[in-house]
Coordinates of C-alpha atoms in Angstrom, one line a residue:
M175 CA 8.6 0.5 -11.0
T176 CA 8.7 -1.5 -7.7
R177 CA 6.9 0.2 -4.9
E178 CA 8.3 0.5 -1.4
R179 CA 6.5 -1.3 1.4
L180 CA 4.8 1.0 3.9
Y181 CA 3.6 -0.6 7.2
L182 CA 0.5 0.3 9.2
F183 CA 0.5 -0.2 12.9
D184 CA -2.8 0.0 14.7
T185 CA -3.0 1.0 18.3
T186 CA -6.8 1.3 18.7
L187 CA -6.9 -1.4 21.4
R188 CA -4.1 0.3 23.4
D189 CA -3.8 4.0 22.8
G190 CA -7.4 4.2 21.5
A191 CA -8.5 2.7 24.9
Q192 CA -7.3 6.0 26.5
T193 CA -10.1 7.9 24.7
T194 CA -12.4 9.6 27.1
G195 CA -15.5 7.4 27.4
V196 CA -14.0 4.3 25.7
D197 CA -13.7 1.1 27.7
F198 CA -13.2 -2.1 25.7
S199 CA -14.4 -5.4 27.0
L200 CA -12.5 -8.6 26.2
D201 CA -15.1 -9.4 23.6
D202 CA -14.8 -5.9 22.1
K203 CA -11.1 -6.4 21.8
R204 CA -11.4 -9.8 20.1
Q205 CA -14.0 -8.4 17.6
I206 CA -11.9 -5.3 16.8
A207 CA -8.6 -7.3 16.4
S208 CA -10.3 -9.6 14.0
M209 CA -11.7 -6.7 12.0
L210 CA -8.3 -5.0 11.8
D211 CA -6.7 -8.4 10.7
R212 CA -9.3 -8.7 7.9
L213 CA -8.7 -5.1 6.8
G214 CA -5.0 -5.8 6.2
I215 CA -3.3 -3.9 9.0
D216 CA 0.3 -5.1 9.5
Y217 CA 0.6 -4.7 13.2
V218 CA -2.3 -4.9 15.8
E219 CA -1.2 -3.6 19.2
G220 CA -3.6 -5.4 21.6
G221 CA -2.8 -3.6 24.8
Y222 CA -0.5 -3.8 27.8
P223 CA -0.3 -7.3 29.3
G224 CA 0.2 -7.2 33.1
A225 CA -1.3 -3.7 33.4
N226 CA -4.9 -4.8 33.8
P227 CA -6.9 -8.2 33.9
T228 CA -8.5 -7.6 30.5
D229 CA -5.3 -7.0 28.6
T230 CA -3.5 -9.9 30.5
E231 CA -6.3 -12.3 29.5
F232 CA -6.4 -10.9 25.9
F233 CA -2.7 -11.9 25.5
Q234 CA -3.1 -15.5 26.7
E235 CA -3.5 -16.5 23.0
K236 CA -2.8 -14.9 19.7
R237 CA -5.7 -12.9 18.4
T238 CA -4.7 -12.3 14.7
K239 CA -4.2 -14.6 11.8
N240 CA -2.1 -12.4 9.5
A241 CA -1.2 -9.2 11.4
T242 CA 1.7 -9.2 13.7
F243 CA 0.1 -9.4 17.2
T244 CA 1.9 -6.8 19.3
A245 CA 2.2 -6.2 23.1
F246 CA 3.0 -2.8 24.6
G247 CA 5.0 -2.1 27.7
M248 CA 7.7 -0.2 29.4
T249 CA 11.4 -0.8 29.3
R250 CA 12.9 -2.3 32.5
R251 CA 12.8 -0.2 35.6
A252 CA 15.8 1.6 36.9
G253 CA 17.8 -0.5 39.3
R254 CA 16.5 -3.8 37.9
S255 CA 17.8 -6.1 35.2
A256 CA 15.5 -7.0 32.3
A257 CA 15.5 -10.6 33.6
N258 CA 14.2 -9.4 37.0
D259 CA 11.6 -6.9 35.9
P260 CA 7.9 -8.1 36.3
G261 CA 6.7 -5.7 33.5
V262 CA 9.2 -7.1 31.0
A263 CA 8.4 -10.6 32.1
A264 CA 4.7 -10.1 31.4
L265 CA 5.5 -9.0 27.9
L266 CA 7.8 -11.9 27.2
D267 CA 5.3 -14.4 28.8
S268 CA 2.5 -13.2 26.5
S269 CA 1.4 -14.7 23.2
A270 CA 2.6 -11.6 21.3
D271 CA 4.6 -11.9 18.1
A272 CA 6.2 -8.5 18.7
I273 CA 7.0 -6.3 21.7
C274 CA 6.7 -2.6 21.5
F275 CA 8.6 -1.0 24.4
V276 CA 8.1 2.7 25.3
A277 CA 10.8 4.9 26.8
K278 CA 11.4 8.5 27.4
S279 CA 13.6 10.3 24.8
W280 CA 13.3 13.9 26.2
D281 CA 15.9 14.6 28.8
Y282 CA 13.5 16.8 30.7
Q283 CA 11.1 13.9 31.1
V284 CA 13.9 11.6 32.2
H285 CA 14.9 14.1 34.9
V286 CA 11.3 15.1 36.0
A287 CA 9.1 12.1 35.4
L288 CA 11.6 9.2 35.9
E289 CA 14.1 10.9 38.2
V290 CA 16.9 8.8 36.9
P291 CA 20.3 9.6 35.3
L292 CA 20.2 10.0 31.5
E293 CA 22.5 7.1 30.9
E294 CA 20.4 4.8 33.1
N295 CA 17.4 5.5 30.8
I296 CA 19.5 4.6 27.7
A297 CA 20.8 1.4 29.4
G298 CA 17.2 0.4 30.1
I299 CA 16.4 0.7 26.4
R300 CA 19.4 -1.4 25.4
D301 CA 18.7 -4.1 28.0
S302 CA 15.0 -4.4 27.3
V303 CA 15.3 -4.5 23.5
A304 CA 18.1 -7.1 23.7
A305 CA 16.1 -9.3 26.2
A306 CA 13.1 -9.4 23.9
K307 CA 15.2 -9.9 20.8
A308 CA 16.8 -12.9 22.5
T309 CA 13.4 -14.6 22.7
G310 CA 13.0 -14.4 18.9
R311 CA 10.4 -11.6 19.1
E312 CA 10.2 -8.7 16.7
V313 CA 11.1 -5.6 18.8
M314 CA 10.3 -2.0 18.4
L315 CA 10.7 1.1 20.6
D316 CA 8.3 4.0 20.9
C317 CA 10.5 7.0 21.6
E318 CA 8.1 9.0 23.8
H319 CA 8.2 12.8 23.5
F320 CA 10.8 12.4 20.7
F321 CA 10.1 15.7 18.8
D322 CA 10.0 17.8 22.0
G323 CA 13.1 16.0 23.1
Y324 CA 14.9 16.5 19.8
K325 CA 14.2 20.2 19.8
A326 CA 15.5 20.6 23.4
N327 CA 18.5 18.2 23.2
P328 CA 19.0 16.5 19.8
E329 CA 22.0 14.6 20.9
Y330 CA 20.2 12.8 23.7
A331 CA 17.0 12.1 21.7
L332 CA 19.2 10.6 19.0
A333 CA 21.1 8.6 21.5
C334 CA 17.9 7.0 22.7
A335 CA 16.8 6.1 19.1
K336 CA 20.3 4.8 18.2
A337 CA 20.4 2.6 21.4
A338 CA 17.3 0.8 20.3
W339 CA 18.4 0.4 16.7
E340 CA 21.9 -0.8 17.7
S341 CA 20.4 -3.3 20.2
G342 CA 18.3 -5.0 17.4
A343 CA 15.0 -3.1 17.3
R344 CA 13.2 -3.7 14.0
W345 CA 11.4 -0.3 14.3
V346 CA 12.4 2.9 16.1
V347 CA 9.2 4.9 16.3
L348 CA 9.3 8.7 16.8
C349 CA 6.4 9.8 18.9
D350 CA 4.8 13.3 19.0
T351 CA 3.4 12.5 22.4
N352 CA 2.1 16.0 23.2
G353 CA 0.8 16.4 19.7
G354 CA 2.2 19.9 19.3
T355 CA 4.7 19.4 16.4
L356 CA 3.8 20.8 13.0
P357 CA 4.3 19.0 9.6
D358 CA 7.3 21.1 8.5
E359 CA 9.1 20.3 11.8
V360 CA 8.2 16.6 11.5
E361 CA 9.5 16.4 8.0
R362 CA 12.8 18.1 8.9
I363 CA 13.4 16.2 12.1
V364 CA 12.6 12.7 10.6
G365 CA 14.9 13.5 7.7
E366 CA 17.7 14.3 10.1
V367 CA 17.1 11.1 12.2
A368 CA 17.1 9.0 9.0
R369 CA 20.8 9.9 8.6
H370 CA 21.4 7.9 11.8
V371 CA 18.7 5.2 11.7
P372 CA 17.7 3.9 8.3
G373 CA 14.3 5.2 7.2
D374 CA 12.9 1.7 6.5
H375 CA 13.4 1.1 10.3
L376 CA 11.7 4.4 11.3
G377 CA 8.1 4.8 12.4
I378 CA 5.9 7.8 13.3
H379 CA 3.4 8.0 16.1
P380 CA 1.6 11.4 15.8
H381 CA -1.1 12.8 18.2
D382 CA -3.8 15.2 16.9
D383 CA -3.6 18.1 19.4
T384 CA -3.1 20.6 16.6
G385 CA -5.3 18.7 14.1
C386 CA -2.2 17.8 12.2
A387 CA -1.8 14.1 13.0
V388 CA -2.6 12.8 9.5
A389 CA -0.5 15.5 7.9
N390 CA 2.4 14.8 10.3
A391 CA 2.2 11.1 9.4
L392 CA 2.4 11.9 5.7
A393 CA 5.3 14.4 6.3
A394 CA 7.2 11.6 8.1
V395 CA 6.7 9.3 5.2
R396 CA 8.0 11.9 2.8
A397 CA 11.1 12.2 5.0
G398 CA 11.7 8.5 5.0
A399 CA 9.7 6.8 7.7
R400 CA 8.1 3.5 6.6
Q401 CA 5.8 2.7 9.5
I402 CA 2.8 4.7 10.6
Q403 CA 1.1 4.2 14.0
G404 CA -2.5 5.3 14.3
T405 CA -6.0 4.2 15.2
L406 CA -9.3 3.6 13.6
N407 CA -11.4 6.8 13.6
G408 CA -8.6 8.6 15.2
L409 CA -9.3 7.3 18.7
G410 CA -6.7 8.2 21.4
E411 CA -5.8 10.2 24.4
R412 CA -6.9 13.8 24.5
C413 CA -7.5 14.8 20.9
G414 CA -6.7 11.4 19.5
N415 CA -4.1 9.8 17.2
A416 CA -3.5 9.8 13.5
N417 CA -6.7 8.4 11.9
L418 CA -5.9 5.4 9.8
V419 CA -9.3 5.6 8.2
S420 CA -8.2 8.8 6.6
L421 CA -4.6 7.7 5.9
I422 CA -5.3 4.4 4.2
P423 CA -7.3 5.8 1.2
T424 CA -5.0 8.8 1.0
L425 CA -1.9 6.5 0.7
M426 CA -3.7 4.2 -1.7
L427 CA -5.5 6.7 -3.9
K428 CA -3.5 10.0 -3.8
E429 CA -0.2 10.9 -5.5
P430 CA 2.7 10.7 -4.9
Y431 CA 2.0 8.0 -2.3
A432 CA -0.2 5.7 -4.5
S433 CA 2.6 5.1 -7.1
R434 CA 5.5 5.0 -4.6
F435 CA 4.1 2.8 -1.8
Q436 CA 2.4 -0.5 -1.3
L437 CA 0.3 -1.3 1.8
G438 CA -0.9 -4.6 3.2
V439 CA -4.5 -3.3 2.6
T440 CA -5.9 -4.6 -0.7
R441 CA -8.4 -2.9 -2.9
E442 CA -11.0 -5.2 -1.4
G443 CA -10.0 -4.2 2.1
L444 CA -10.2 -0.5 1.0
A445 CA -13.7 -1.1 -0.2
G446 CA -14.6 -2.3 3.4
L447 CA -13.2 0.7 5.1
T448 CA -16.5 2.5 5.6
H449 CA -18.0 -0.6 7.1
A450 CA -15.0 -1.0 9.5
S451 CA -15.2 2.6 10.6
R452 CA -18.9 2.4 11.4
A453 CA -18.5 -1.1 12.9
L454 CA -16.1 0.3 15.5
D455 CA -18.6 3.1 16.3
E456 CA -21.2 0.4 16.7
V457 CA -19.0 -1.5 19.2
L458 CA -18.5 1.8 21.1
N459 CA -22.3 2.5 21.0
R460 CA -21.8 6.0 19.5
A461 CA -23.0 7.7 16.4
P462 CA -20.6 7.8 13.4
N463 CA -19.1 11.2 12.5
R464 CA -21.2 12.1 9.4
H465 CA -18.5 14.5 8.2
A466 CA -15.5 12.1 8.5
P467 CA -13.3 12.2 5.4
Y468 CA -13.9 9.3 3.0
V469 CA -16.3 7.3 5.2
G470 CA -18.7 9.8 6.7
A471 CA -22.4 9.8 5.6
S472 CA -21.9 13.3 4.3
A473 CA -18.5 12.7 2.7
F474 CA -20.1 12.4 -0.8
A475 CA -23.3 14.2 -0.1
T476 CA -24.3 17.2 -2.3
K477 CA -26.9 19.6 -1.1
A478 CA -26.9 22.6 -3.5
G479 CA -29.0 22.1 -6.6
I480 CA -26.4 23.5 -9.0
H481 CA -23.8 21.1 -7.5
A482 CA -26.2 18.2 -7.8
S483 CA -26.9 18.9 -11.4
A484 CA -23.1 18.8 -12.1
V485 CA -22.6 15.6 -10.2
L486 CA -25.3 13.9 -12.2
K487 CA -23.5 14.9 -15.4
D488 CA -20.1 13.8 -14.1
P489 CA -19.4 13.0 -10.4
R490 CA -15.8 14.2 -10.7
T491 CA -17.1 17.8 -10.7
Y492 CA -17.6 17.6 -6.9
E493 CA -15.9 14.3 -5.8
H494 CA -12.2 13.8 -5.3
V495 CA -12.5 10.0 -5.4
E496 CA -15.2 7.5 -6.3
P497 CA -17.2 6.8 -3.1
E498 CA -17.4 3.1 -3.9
T499 CA -13.6 2.7 -3.6
V500 CA -13.9 3.2 0.1
G501 CA -17.3 1.5 0.5
N502 CA -19.2 4.7 0.8
S503 CA -22.1 6.0 -1.5
R504 CA -23.1 9.1 -3.2
Q505 CA -26.0 11.2 -1.9
L506 CA -27.8 14.1 -3.5
L507 CA -29.7 15.6 -0.6
V508 CA -33.2 17.1 -0.7
S509 CA -33.2 20.4 1.2
L510 CA -34.0 24.1 1.0
Q511 CA -31.0 24.4 -1.3
A512 CA -32.1 21.5 -3.5
G513 CA -33.0 21.7 -7.1
K514 CA -34.7 19.4 -9.6
S515 CA -31.5 17.3 -10.0
N516 CA -31.4 16.6 -6.3
I517 CA -35.1 15.5 -6.2
L518 CA -34.7 13.2 -9.3
A519 CA -31.5 11.6 -7.8
E520 CA -33.1 11.1 -4.4
L521 CA -36.2 9.6 -6.0
E522 CA -34.1 7.2 -7.9
R523 CA -32.1 6.3 -4.8
V524 CA -35.2 5.5 -2.7
G525 CA -36.6 3.4 -5.6
I526 CA -39.3 5.7 -7.0
Q527 CA -39.3 5.8 -10.9
V528 CA -40.6 8.9 -12.5
D529 CA -40.0 10.7 -15.8
R530 CA -37.6 13.7 -15.3
D531 CA -40.1 15.9 -17.3
D532 CA -43.1 14.9 -15.0
R533 CA -44.7 18.1 -13.8
R534 CA -45.3 16.6 -10.4
I535 CA -41.5 16.9 -9.8
G536 CA -41.8 20.7 -9.6
R537 CA -44.7 20.4 -7.1
L538 CA -42.6 17.9 -5.0
L539 CA -39.7 20.3 -4.9
E540 CA -42.0 23.1 -3.7
V541 CA -43.5 20.9 -1.0
V542 CA -40.0 19.8 0.2
K543 CA -38.8 23.4 0.5
E544 CA -42.0 24.4 2.3
K545 CA -41.5 21.5 4.7
E546 CA -37.9 22.2 5.4
A547 CA -38.7 25.9 6.0
A548 CA -41.1 24.7 8.7
G549 CA -38.3 22.6 10.3
Y550 CA -38.4 19.2 8.6
A551 CA -35.0 17.7 7.6
Y552 CA -35.1 14.9 5.0
E553 CA -31.3 14.6 4.7
G554 CA -31.3 12.0 7.4
A555 CA -34.9 10.8 7.1
D556 CA -35.2 8.7 3.9
A557 CA -38.4 7.0 4.9
S558 CA -40.3 10.2 5.5
F559 CA -39.1 11.6 2.2
Y560 CA -40.2 8.4 0.5
L561 CA -43.7 8.7 1.9
L562 CA -43.9 12.5 1.2
A563 CA -42.8 11.8 -2.5
R564 CA -45.4 9.1 -3.0
R565 CA -48.1 11.2 -1.3
V566 CA -47.4 14.2 -3.6
L567 CA -47.1 11.9 -6.6
G568 CA -50.6 10.5 -5.7
D569 CA -49.8 6.9 -5.1
L570 CA -49.5 6.4 -1.3
P571 CA -52.2 4.1 0.1
E572 CA -54.3 5.4 3.1
F573 CA -53.9 2.5 5.5
F574 CA -55.4 4.1 8.6
D575 CA -56.4 7.4 10.0
V576 CA -55.5 8.6 13.5
E577 CA -58.6 10.4 14.8
R578 CA -57.2 11.4 18.2
F579 CA -54.6 10.5 20.8
S580 CA -53.9 11.5 24.4
V581 CA -51.0 11.0 26.8
S582 CA -50.8 11.3 30.6
V583 CA -47.7 11.0 32.8
E584 CA -48.0 10.1 36.5
R585 CA -45.3 9.9 39.2
R586 CA -46.3 7.7 42.1
F587 CA -45.0 5.2 44.6
N588 CA -45.3 1.5 43.6
A589 CA -46.1 -1.4 45.9
L590 CA -42.4 -1.5 47.1
G591 CA -42.5 2.1 48.1
E592 CA -40.3 3.2 45.2
Q593 CA -41.0 6.4 43.3
V594 CA -41.7 5.6 39.6
T595 CA -42.9 7.5 36.6
V596 CA -45.5 5.9 34.3
A597 CA -46.9 7.2 31.1
Q598 CA -50.2 6.0 29.6
A599 CA -51.4 6.7 26.0
V600 CA -54.7 6.3 24.3
V601 CA -54.9 6.2 20.5
K602 CA -58.1 6.1 18.4
V603 CA -57.6 5.0 14.8
R604 CA -59.9 4.1 11.9
V605 CA -59.0 1.2 9.6
G606 CA -61.5 1.2 6.8
D607 CA -64.9 1.1 8.5
E608 CA -63.4 -0.2 11.7
E609 CA -62.8 2.1 14.7
L610 CA -60.1 0.9 17.1
I611 CA -59.1 2.3 20.5
S612 CA -55.8 1.1 22.1
V613 CA -54.2 1.9 25.4
G614 CA -50.5 1.5 26.0
E615 CA -48.1 2.1 29.0
G616 CA -44.5 2.9 28.9
N617 CA -41.6 4.5 30.8
G618 CA -42.2 7.8 28.9
P619 CA -44.9 9.4 26.8
V620 CA -43.2 8.5 23.4
N621 CA -42.8 4.9 24.5
A622 CA -46.4 4.7 25.6
L623 CA -47.6 6.2 22.3
D624 CA -45.5 3.7 20.4
V625 CA -47.0 0.8 22.3
A626 CA -50.5 2.0 21.9
L627 CA -50.2 2.8 18.2
R628 CA -48.8 -0.6 17.4
K629 CA -51.2 -2.5 19.7
D630 CA -54.1 -2.9 17.3
L631 CA -54.1 -1.9 13.7
G632 CA -56.7 -4.4 12.7
K633 CA -55.9 -6.3 9.5
Y634 CA -52.4 -4.7 9.3
Q635 CA -51.4 -6.0 12.7
P636 CA -49.5 -9.1 11.4
L637 CA -47.4 -6.9 9.1
I638 CA -46.0 -4.8 12.0
E639 CA -45.1 -7.6 14.3
G640 CA -41.4 -7.3 15.2
L641 CA -41.4 -3.5 14.4
G642 CA -39.6 -1.5 17.1
L643 CA -38.0 1.9 17.9
R644 CA -34.2 1.8 17.9
D645 CA -33.1 5.4 18.3
F646 CA -34.8 8.7 19.2
K647 CA -33.2 12.1 18.6
V648 CA -34.6 15.5 19.5
R649 CA -33.5 18.9 18.3
V650 CA -35.0 22.2 19.4
F651 CA -34.6 25.1 17.1
Q652 CA -36.0 28.6 16.6
G653 CA -35.5 28.9 20.4
G654 CA -37.7 31.1 22.6
T655 CA -41.4 31.1 23.2
D656 CA -42.0 29.9 19.6
A657 CA -39.5 27.0 19.8
V658 CA -40.0 24.2 17.3
T659 CA -39.0 20.6 18.0
R660 CA -37.7 18.2 15.4
V661 CA -37.8 14.5 16.2
L662 CA -35.9 11.8 14.3
I663 CA -36.8 8.2 15.0
E664 CA -34.9 5.2 13.8
S665 CA -37.1 2.0 13.5
G666 CA -36.3 -1.5 12.6
D667 CA -37.8 -4.9 12.1
R668 CA -36.8 -8.6 12.6
S669 CA -35.2 -8.8 9.1
G670 CA -32.6 -6.3 10.2
D671 CA -33.8 -3.5 8.0
S672 CA -33.9 0.0 9.6
W673 CA -35.3 3.4 8.5
V674 CA -35.5 6.9 9.8
T675 CA -38.6 9.2 10.0
V676 CA -39.0 12.8 11.0
G677 CA -41.7 14.8 12.8
V678 CA -41.9 18.6 13.5
S679 CA -44.1 20.5 15.9
P680 CA -43.9 23.1 18.7
N681 CA -45.1 20.1 20.8
I682 CA -42.5 17.4 21.3
I683 CA -45.2 14.7 21.7
D684 CA -46.9 15.7 18.5
A685 CA -43.6 15.7 16.6
S686 CA -42.8 12.3 18.0
F687 CA -46.2 10.9 17.0
Q688 CA -45.7 12.1 13.5
A689 CA -42.4 10.3 13.2
L690 CA -43.9 7.1 14.8
T691 CA -46.9 7.2 12.4
D692 CA -44.6 7.6 9.4
S693 CA -42.5 4.7 10.6
I694 CA -45.5 2.3 10.6
V695 CA -46.8 3.5 7.3
Y696 CA -43.4 3.0 5.7
K697 CA -43.3 -0.5 7.1
L698 CA -46.7 -1.3 5.6
V699 CA -45.7 0.1 2.2
K700 CA -42.5 -1.9 2.1
S701 CA -44.5 -5.0 3.2
G702 CA -46.8 -4.6 0.2
A703 CA -49.9 -3.9 2.2
E704 CA -53.1 -2.8 0.4
A705 CA -55.5 -0.1 1.6

């Protein structure tokens, strides 16, 4: 049976840019547009040419090879012709393949926000769509506030949609701008609109203010809409937009969508979805959501021992899709709830081969539970778990021994009369028969300890060149006078490898030093160093 084509429209670079704390540079926009293009998205909305210098420059040339490069902007202003409107002119002068106009479709908004007659708003839709159509562009209209408008005045909301369709718009997009419409309403209203505008020319643009944006997009598809507008990782104004990272695998892997519809995203593109999601977070300099559907680090993680045992027998017992299909991976976590199956799976994952009947496995499980009861967390600290396992199994080399360390912090005025804070650390280590004392300075006590510890490790010094701290996270738990601090440190080297270690102590400096020491030991083990 021939499947219907379903089109994906990405507005990460326009609507996603309205996310609190998100500000794309020109280079960011180029990088993200290229990534969306490779993924197989049909339309990439690059922004609003004429609205700001970055978007204007971005549209000086086409930024996609396969996707339809789309510019966003308003219909002509009241009292002007489309030919004499600078906003429309900026759209038509851009390098966009398609123009996506936005116009009010709720009579209340026309009266209050635009303060123009209802017919003038519709005339602006007709004129703008016709003007862009005359240039040979593909044209679409985002019917802003459509669902609220339809519930208040269905005749007027429909008149706006029909004006765009009759003027030559390829797509008429129904927007849940305030994000308050629920799936049953969306399905009913889209179905009613589809009796006036063909479904294969209808799109949906849902916001996530009730947490229903993905469900609303699917409801619209069931009712006949054939274009979905959304963003990577659900970026967008207020609570965000429909998350394409959740929608794409659902449409490709779940019934009835998988057998009914075909996307521009291939199976190879689907397998790159986790990478694309995390690459966007890397551009934004923020931590990925571990619990994101399909692509989160915890999306296929099993913590309870009985669950892990079942997953090892057949992953389908606790996985709704194979993680590899979306570029993710399975994790059987070691924790207080872990069982022997978790430990065995984690040992295999980190590259430690051991017989499943080895008595040392039981001892390792006991140690892990004791450590986690004390505050350690190995779920996100693979390197520390690797070292702990090898230590319990009795095959971890003793490279060096830290005999003592001290840290002092001083706030003073420098030669320029500026107030500065300087930390100094002293570390005494023993490497074989050699005793080494190093001093390091930094902008904080952890930085100073890191510098001092890596300053001189004798014969191991060449192996840790290029090693550096990339991220530092602190969590205080068991609050009160007996508060315990957990420190997670991400380290990396020149090869691009990175690993995470953990330290726990009532003293944040001691916890940090534990994690730093583990990081260096892990690097030495992986470098093949001998004690």
